[in-house]
Short mmCIF file of C-alpha atoms in Angstrom, two decimals:
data_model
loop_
_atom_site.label_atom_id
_atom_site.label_comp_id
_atom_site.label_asym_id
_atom_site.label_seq_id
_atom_site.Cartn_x
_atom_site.Cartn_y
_atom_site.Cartn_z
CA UNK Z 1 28.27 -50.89 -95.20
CA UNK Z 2 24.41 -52.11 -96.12
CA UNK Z 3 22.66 -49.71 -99.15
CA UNK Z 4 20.64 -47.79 -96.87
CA UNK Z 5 17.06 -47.92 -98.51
CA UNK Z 6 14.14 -45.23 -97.60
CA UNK Z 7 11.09 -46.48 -97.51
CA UNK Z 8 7.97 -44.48 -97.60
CA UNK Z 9 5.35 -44.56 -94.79
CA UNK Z 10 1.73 -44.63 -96.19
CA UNK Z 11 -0.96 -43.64 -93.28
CA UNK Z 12 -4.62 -44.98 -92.32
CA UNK Z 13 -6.64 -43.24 -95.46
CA UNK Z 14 -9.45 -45.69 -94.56
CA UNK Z 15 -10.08 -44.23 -90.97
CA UNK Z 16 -9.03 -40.46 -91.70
CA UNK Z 17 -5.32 -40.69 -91.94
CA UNK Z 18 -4.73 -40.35 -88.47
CA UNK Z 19 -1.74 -42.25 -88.32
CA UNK Z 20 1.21 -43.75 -90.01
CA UNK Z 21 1.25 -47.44 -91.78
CA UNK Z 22 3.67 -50.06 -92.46
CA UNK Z 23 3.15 -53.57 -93.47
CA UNK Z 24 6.59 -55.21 -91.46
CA UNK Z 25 7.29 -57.40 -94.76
CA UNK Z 26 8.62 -54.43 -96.37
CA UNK Z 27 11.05 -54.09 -93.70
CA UNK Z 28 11.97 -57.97 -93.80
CA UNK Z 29 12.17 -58.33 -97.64
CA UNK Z 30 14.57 -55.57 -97.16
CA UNK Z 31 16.58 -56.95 -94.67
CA UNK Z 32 16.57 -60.40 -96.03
CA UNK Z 33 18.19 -58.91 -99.23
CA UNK Z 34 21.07 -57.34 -97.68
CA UNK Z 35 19.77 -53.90 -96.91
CA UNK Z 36 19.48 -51.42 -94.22
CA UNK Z 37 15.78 -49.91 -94.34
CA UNK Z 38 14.89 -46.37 -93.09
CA UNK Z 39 11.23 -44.77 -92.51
CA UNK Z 40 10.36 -41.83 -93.98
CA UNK Z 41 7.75 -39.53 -92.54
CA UNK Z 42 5.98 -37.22 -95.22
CA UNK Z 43 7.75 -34.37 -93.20
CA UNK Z 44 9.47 -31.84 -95.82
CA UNK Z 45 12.42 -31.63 -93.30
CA UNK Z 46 13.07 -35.01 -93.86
CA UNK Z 47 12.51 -35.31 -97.49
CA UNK Z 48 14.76 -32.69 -98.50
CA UNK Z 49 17.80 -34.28 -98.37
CA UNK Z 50 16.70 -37.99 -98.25
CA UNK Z 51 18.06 -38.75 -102.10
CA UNK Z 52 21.64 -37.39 -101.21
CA UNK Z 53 21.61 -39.59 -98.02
CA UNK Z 54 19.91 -43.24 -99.02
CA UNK Z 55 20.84 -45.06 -101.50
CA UNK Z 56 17.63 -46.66 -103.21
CA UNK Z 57 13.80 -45.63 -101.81
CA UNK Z 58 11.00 -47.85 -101.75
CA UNK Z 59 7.33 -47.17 -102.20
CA UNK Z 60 4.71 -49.11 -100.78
CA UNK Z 61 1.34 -49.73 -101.10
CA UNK Z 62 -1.53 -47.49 -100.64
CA UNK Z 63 -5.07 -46.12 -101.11
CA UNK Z 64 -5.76 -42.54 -101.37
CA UNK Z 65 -6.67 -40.39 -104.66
CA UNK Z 66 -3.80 -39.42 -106.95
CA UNK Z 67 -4.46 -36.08 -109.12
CA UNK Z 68 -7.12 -36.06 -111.92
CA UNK Z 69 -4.58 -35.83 -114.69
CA UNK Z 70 -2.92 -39.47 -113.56
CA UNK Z 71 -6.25 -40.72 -114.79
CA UNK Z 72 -7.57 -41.77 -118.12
CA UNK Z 73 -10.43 -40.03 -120.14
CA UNK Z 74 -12.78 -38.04 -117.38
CA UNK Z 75 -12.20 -40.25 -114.68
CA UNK Z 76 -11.69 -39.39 -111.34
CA UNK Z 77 -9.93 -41.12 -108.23
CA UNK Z 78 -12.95 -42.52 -105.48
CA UNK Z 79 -9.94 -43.16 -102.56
CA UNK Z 80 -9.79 -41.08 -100.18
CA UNK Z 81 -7.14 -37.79 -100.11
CA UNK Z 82 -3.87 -38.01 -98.89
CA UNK Z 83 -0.78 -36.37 -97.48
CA UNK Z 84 1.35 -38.77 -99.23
CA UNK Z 85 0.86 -37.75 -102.76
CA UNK Z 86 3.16 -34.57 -102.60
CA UNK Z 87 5.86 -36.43 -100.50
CA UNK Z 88 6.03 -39.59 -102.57
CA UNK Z 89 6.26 -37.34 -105.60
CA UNK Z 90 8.85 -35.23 -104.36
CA UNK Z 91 11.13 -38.35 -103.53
CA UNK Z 92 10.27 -40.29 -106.69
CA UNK Z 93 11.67 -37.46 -108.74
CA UNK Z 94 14.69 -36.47 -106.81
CA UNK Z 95 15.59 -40.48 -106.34
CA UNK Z 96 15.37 -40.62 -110.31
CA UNK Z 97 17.04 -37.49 -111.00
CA UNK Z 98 20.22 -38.88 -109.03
CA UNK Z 99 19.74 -42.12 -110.88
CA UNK Z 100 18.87 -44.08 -107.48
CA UNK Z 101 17.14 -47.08 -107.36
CA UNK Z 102 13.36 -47.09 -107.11
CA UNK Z 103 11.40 -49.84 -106.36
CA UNK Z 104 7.07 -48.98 -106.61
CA UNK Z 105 5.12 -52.05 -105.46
CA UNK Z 106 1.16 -51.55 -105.97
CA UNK Z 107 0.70 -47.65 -105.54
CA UNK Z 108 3.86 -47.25 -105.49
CA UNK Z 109 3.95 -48.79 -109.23
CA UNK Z 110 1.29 -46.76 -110.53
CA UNK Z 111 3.27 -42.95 -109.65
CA UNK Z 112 6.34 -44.35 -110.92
CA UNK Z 113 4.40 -44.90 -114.39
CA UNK Z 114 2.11 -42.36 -113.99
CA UNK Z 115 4.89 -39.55 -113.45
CA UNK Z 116 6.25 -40.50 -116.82
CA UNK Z 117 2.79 -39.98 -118.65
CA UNK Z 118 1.25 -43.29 -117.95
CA UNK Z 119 -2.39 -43.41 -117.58
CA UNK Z 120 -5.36 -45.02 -114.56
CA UNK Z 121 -8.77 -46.38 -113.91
CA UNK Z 122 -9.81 -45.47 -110.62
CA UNK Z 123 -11.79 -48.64 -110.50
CA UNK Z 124 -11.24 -51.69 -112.40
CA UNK Z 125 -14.94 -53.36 -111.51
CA UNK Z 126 -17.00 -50.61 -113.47
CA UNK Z 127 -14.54 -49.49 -116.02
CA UNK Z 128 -13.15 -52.15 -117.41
CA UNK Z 129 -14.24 -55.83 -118.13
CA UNK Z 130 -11.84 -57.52 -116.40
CA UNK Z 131 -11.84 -60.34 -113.38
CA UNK Z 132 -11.95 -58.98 -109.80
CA UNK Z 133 -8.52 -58.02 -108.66
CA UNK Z 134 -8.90 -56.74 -105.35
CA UNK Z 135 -9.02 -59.43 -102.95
CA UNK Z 136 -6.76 -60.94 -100.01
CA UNK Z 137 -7.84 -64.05 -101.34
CA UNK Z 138 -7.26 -63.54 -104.83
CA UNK Z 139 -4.39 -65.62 -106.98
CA UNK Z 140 -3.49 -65.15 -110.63
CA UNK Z 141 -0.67 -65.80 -112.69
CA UNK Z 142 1.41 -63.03 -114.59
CA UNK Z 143 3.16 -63.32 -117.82
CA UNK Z 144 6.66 -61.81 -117.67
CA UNK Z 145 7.58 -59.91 -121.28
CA UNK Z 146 10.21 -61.48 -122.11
CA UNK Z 147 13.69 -59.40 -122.62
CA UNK Z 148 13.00 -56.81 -120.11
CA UNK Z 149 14.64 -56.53 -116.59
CA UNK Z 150 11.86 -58.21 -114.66
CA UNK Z 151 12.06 -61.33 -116.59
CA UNK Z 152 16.31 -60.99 -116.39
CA UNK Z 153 15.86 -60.75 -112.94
CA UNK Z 154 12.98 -63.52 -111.87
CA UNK Z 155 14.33 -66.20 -114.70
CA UNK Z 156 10.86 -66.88 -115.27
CA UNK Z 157 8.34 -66.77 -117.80
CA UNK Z 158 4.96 -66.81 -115.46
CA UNK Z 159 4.99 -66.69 -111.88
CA UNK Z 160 2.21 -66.60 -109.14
CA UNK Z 161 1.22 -63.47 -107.30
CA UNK Z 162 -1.63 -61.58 -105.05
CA UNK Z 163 -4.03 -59.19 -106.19
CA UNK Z 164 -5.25 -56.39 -103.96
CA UNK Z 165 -5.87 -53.11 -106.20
CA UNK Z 166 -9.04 -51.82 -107.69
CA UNK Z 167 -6.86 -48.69 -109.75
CA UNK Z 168 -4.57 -50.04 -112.35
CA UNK Z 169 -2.90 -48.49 -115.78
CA UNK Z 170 -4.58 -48.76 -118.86
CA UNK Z 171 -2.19 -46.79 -121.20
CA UNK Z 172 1.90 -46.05 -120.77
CA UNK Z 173 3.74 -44.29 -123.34
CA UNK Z 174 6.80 -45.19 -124.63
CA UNK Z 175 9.22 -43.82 -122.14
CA UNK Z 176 7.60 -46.42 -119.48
CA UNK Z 177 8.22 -50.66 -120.48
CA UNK Z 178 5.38 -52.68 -119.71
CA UNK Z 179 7.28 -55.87 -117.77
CA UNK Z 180 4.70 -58.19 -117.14
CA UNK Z 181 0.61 -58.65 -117.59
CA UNK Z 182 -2.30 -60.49 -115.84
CA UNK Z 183 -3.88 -63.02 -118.09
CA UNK Z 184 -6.78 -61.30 -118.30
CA UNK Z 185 -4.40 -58.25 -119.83
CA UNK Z 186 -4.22 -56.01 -116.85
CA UNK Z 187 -0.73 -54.44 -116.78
CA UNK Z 188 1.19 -55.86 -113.82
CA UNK Z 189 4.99 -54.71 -114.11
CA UNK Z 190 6.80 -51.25 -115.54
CA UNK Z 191 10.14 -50.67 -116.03
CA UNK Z 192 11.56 -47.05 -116.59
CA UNK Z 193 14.63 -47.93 -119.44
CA UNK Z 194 16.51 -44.78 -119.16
CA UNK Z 195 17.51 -45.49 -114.79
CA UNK Z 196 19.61 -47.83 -113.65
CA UNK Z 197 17.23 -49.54 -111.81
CA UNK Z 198 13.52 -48.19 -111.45
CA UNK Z 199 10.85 -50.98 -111.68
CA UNK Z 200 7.35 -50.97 -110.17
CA UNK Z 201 4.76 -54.56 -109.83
CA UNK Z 202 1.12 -54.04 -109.07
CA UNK Z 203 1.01 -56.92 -107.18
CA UNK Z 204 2.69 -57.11 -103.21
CA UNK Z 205 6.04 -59.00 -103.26
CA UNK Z 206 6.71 -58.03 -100.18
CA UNK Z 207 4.01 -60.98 -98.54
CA UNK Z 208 5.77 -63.32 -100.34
CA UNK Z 209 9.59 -62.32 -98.16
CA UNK Z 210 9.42 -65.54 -95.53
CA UNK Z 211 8.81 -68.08 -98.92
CA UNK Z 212 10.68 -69.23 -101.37
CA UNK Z 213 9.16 -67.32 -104.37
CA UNK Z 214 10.93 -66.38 -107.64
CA UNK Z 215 9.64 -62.84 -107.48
CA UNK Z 216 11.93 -62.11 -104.39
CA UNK Z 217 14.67 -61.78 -106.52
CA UNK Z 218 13.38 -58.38 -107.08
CA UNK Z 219 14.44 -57.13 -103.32
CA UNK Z 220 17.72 -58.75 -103.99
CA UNK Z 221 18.04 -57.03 -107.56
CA UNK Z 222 17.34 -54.00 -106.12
CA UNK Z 223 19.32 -54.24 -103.14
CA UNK Z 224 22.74 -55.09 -105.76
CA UNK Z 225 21.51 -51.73 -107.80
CA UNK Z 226 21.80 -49.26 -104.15
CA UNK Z 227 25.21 -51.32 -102.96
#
């Protein structure tokens, strides 16, 4: 039997949420590793019971406005709201409470972290002095801390990824691993140490499924974890 592996849906903030979104690599990258992937609506009927039945949950990408508390200082979130916040919290939680893989790629990153105390900027441009990160075009390398899971996993010491957030953590607390960092010291990778396997990149892996890129590994890491 293929790990059965609920992924999120995340909707069209940008033109008032109207309907539901999917990117189709996260459905490849999932099949390509060996799983069986599921969409989940943010329907509470649905959710209730959705840790008992899959075996690992993904969460994608996403812009809309988490709570105020997620963020740093007085800083607020300038996305737009969301229906997804409650669901994807909901899941998160009950997924980690039956120590089920989690994988978080961009947004999906920042609850995993944030959930465990982690801190945000809403906006990297004006808040911190950083290079522009949110960009179809944009490239950068990450450095992979070595000894944690993500560098077990990838083999690698630096790899190549995308960039397409403005929000990003500035501060994680102990209980959270910081597993990789943009060289211009934006955090880019979190681990969770106490779970089996619960691991969230800011960057999309996902866009990377039809090449040969050393982050993959990740789908196929996390596929092994739900089997």
């Amino acid at each position: 039997m293929l790990p059965k592996i609920a992924i999120l849906l995340d909707e069209n903030t940008s033109e008032g949420g109207t309907r539901y979104e999917l990117g189709k690599n996260y459905v490849e990258a999932i099949v390509r590793a060996g799983g069986q992937p599921v969409g989940l609506f943010f329907s509470p009927g649905q959710l209730i019971e959705a840790a008992d039945i899959y075996d690992g949950l993904l969460c994608p990408g996403g812009r809309f406005a988490y709570p105020d508390h997620f963020y740093a200082q007085d800083w607020t979130s300038k996305s737009p709201a969301s229906d997804r916040f409650q669901s994807e919290l909901q899941l998160v939680e009950a997924f980690l409470a039956r120590d089920k893989p989690v994988l978080g790629i961009c947004a999906g990153m920042q609850l995993l972290a944030c959930i465990r105390g982690a801190k945000m900027t809403p906006d990297l441009v004006t808040t911190e002095h950083v290079g522009r990160h949110d960009g179809a075009d944009l490239w950068h390398e990450v450095d992979i801390v070595p000894e944690t899971r993500l560098a077990t996993i990838t083999k690698a010491r630096s790899i190549e990824v995308n960039s397409l957030h403005r929000e990003a953590l500035v501060a994680v607390p102990d209980t959270v691993v910081i597993g990789a960092y943009s060289d211009d010291g934006i955090i880019e990778a979190i681990e969770l140490p106490d779970q089996k396997f619960a691991i969230g990149v800011q960057w999309h892996q996902e866009k990377f499924c039809r090449e040969e890129h050393p982050g993959n590994a990740l789908f196929d890491a996390f596929i092994a974890a739900a089997s």
